[in-house]
Amino acid sequence: CKITAEGVEFTGTLSHTSSGLLCQRWDAQEPHKHSYNSSFRFPELSVSLAENYCRNPSNNAKGPWCLTTDAQTNWEYCDVSFCAPYTGK
């Protein structure tokens, strides 16, 4: 789950977009080339450890996303829900 709308803190293992496409690994440049190669952009502080999980290395206001393994679709958002508020129970 994510805490903020941007979800830059999201460290879950969701690896499919909202439409069901498989995410491309962040340390890969195929099928889509990208410039998200800096470890500081990921909550794991590692491009490799971010694997092919939905992340938000661009601080997109609409939340976590990923590049897809579909050559026709560069990227899509991921359906990451908000964490339930802590009620103390």
Tab-separated table of C-alpha atoms in Angstrom:
chain	number	residue	atom	x	y	z
A	1	CYS	CA	0.000	0.000	0.000
A	2	LYS	CA	1.029	3.616	-0.350
A	3	ILE	CA	0.917	6.380	2.254
A	4	THR	CA	1.028	9.415	-0.047
A	5	ALA	CA	-0.738	10.073	-3.356
A	6	GLU	CA	2.603	9.954	-5.169
A	7	GLY	CA	3.510	6.670	-3.480
A	8	VAL	CA	7.266	7.245	-3.797
A	9	GLU	CA	7.635	5.278	-0.547
A	10	PHE	CA	5.864	2.193	-1.949
A	11	THR	CA	8.040	-0.919	-1.580
A	12	GLY	CA	5.498	-3.596	-2.462
A	13	THR	CA	6.033	-6.325	-5.034
A	14	LEU	CA	3.222	-5.428	-7.439
A	15	SER	CA	4.649	-6.013	-10.921
A	16	HIS	CA	1.640	-5.520	-13.212
A	17	THR	CA	-0.008	-2.326	-14.414
A	18	SER	CA	-3.655	-1.424	-13.826
A	19	SER	CA	-4.521	-3.013	-17.172
A	20	GLY	CA	-2.586	-6.196	-16.357
A	21	LEU	CA	0.621	-5.664	-18.347
A	22	LEU	CA	3.840	-7.083	-16.877
A	23	CYS	CA	6.353	-4.473	-15.746
A	24	GLN	CA	9.826	-4.220	-17.265
A	25	ARG	CA	12.808	-4.504	-14.914
A	26	TRP	CA	14.184	-1.099	-13.954
A	27	ASP	CA	17.744	-2.261	-14.664
A	28	ALA	CA	16.798	-3.267	-18.231
A	29	GLN	CA	16.711	-1.062	-21.313
A	30	GLU	CA	14.463	-3.324	-23.410
A	31	PRO	CA	11.885	-3.172	-24.720
A	32	HIS	CA	11.868	0.462	-23.533
A	33	LYS	CA	14.915	2.662	-23.014
A	34	HIS	CA	14.728	4.959	-19.997
A	35	SER	CA	16.869	7.219	-17.817
A	36	TYR	CA	15.750	5.946	-14.392
A	37	ASN	CA	19.183	4.505	-13.622
A	38	SER	CA	19.988	6.311	-10.369
A	39	SER	CA	19.544	4.305	-7.186
A	40	PHE	CA	18.376	7.344	-5.191
A	41	ARG	CA	15.148	7.388	-7.251
A	42	PHE	CA	13.964	4.122	-5.658
A	43	PRO	CA	12.929	3.384	-2.060
A	44	GLU	CA	15.280	0.369	-2.030
A	45	LEU	CA	18.140	2.719	-2.985
A	46	SER	CA	18.975	0.225	-5.713
A	47	VAL	CA	17.806	-0.023	-9.305
A	48	SER	CA	18.405	-3.794	-9.286
A	49	LEU	CA	16.482	-4.362	-6.052
A	50	ALA	CA	13.518	-2.446	-7.491
A	51	GLU	CA	13.322	-5.395	-9.921
A	52	ASN	CA	10.198	-5.000	-12.088
A	53	TYR	CA	8.015	-3.605	-9.315
A	54	CYS	CA	5.692	-0.639	-9.618
A	55	ARG	CA	7.570	2.436	-8.408
A	56	ASN	CA	7.490	6.193	-8.859
A	57	PRO	CA	11.051	7.265	-9.684
A	58	SER	CA	9.744	10.387	-11.439
A	59	ASN	CA	7.662	11.592	-8.445
A	60	ASN	CA	4.578	11.520	-10.685
A	61	ALA	CA	1.607	13.135	-8.922
A	62	LYS	CA	-0.687	10.269	-9.969
A	63	GLY	CA	1.358	7.599	-8.202
A	64	PRO	CA	3.361	4.448	-8.892
A	65	TRP	CA	3.836	3.257	-12.447
A	66	CYS	CA	6.172	1.091	-14.475
A	67	LEU	CA	7.562	0.594	-17.933
A	68	THR	CA	5.886	-2.404	-19.521
A	69	THR	CA	7.230	-5.479	-21.299
A	70	ASP	CA	4.743	-4.763	-24.116
A	71	ALA	CA	6.685	-3.165	-26.976
A	72	GLN	CA	3.574	-1.168	-27.963
A	73	THR	CA	2.964	0.331	-24.498
A	74	ASN	CA	5.811	2.336	-22.982
A	75	TRP	CA	4.433	2.693	-19.445
A	76	GLU	CA	1.250	2.608	-17.375
A	77	TYR	CA	0.120	3.399	-13.858
A	78	CYS	CA	-0.234	0.658	-11.287
A	79	ASP	CA	-3.231	0.170	-9.028
A	80	VAL	CA	-1.634	0.680	-5.608
A	81	SER	CA	-4.170	1.239	-2.850
A	82	PHE	CA	-3.743	3.533	0.117
A	83	CYS	CA	-2.766	1.976	3.429
A	84	ALA	CA	-5.572	1.791	5.964
A	85	PRO	CA	-5.192	4.476	8.613
A	86	TYR	CA	-3.878	3.209	11.949
A	87	THR	CA	-6.711	3.107	14.469
A	88	GLY	CA	-4.744	1.870	17.480
A	89	LYS	CA	-6.865	-1.291	17.788
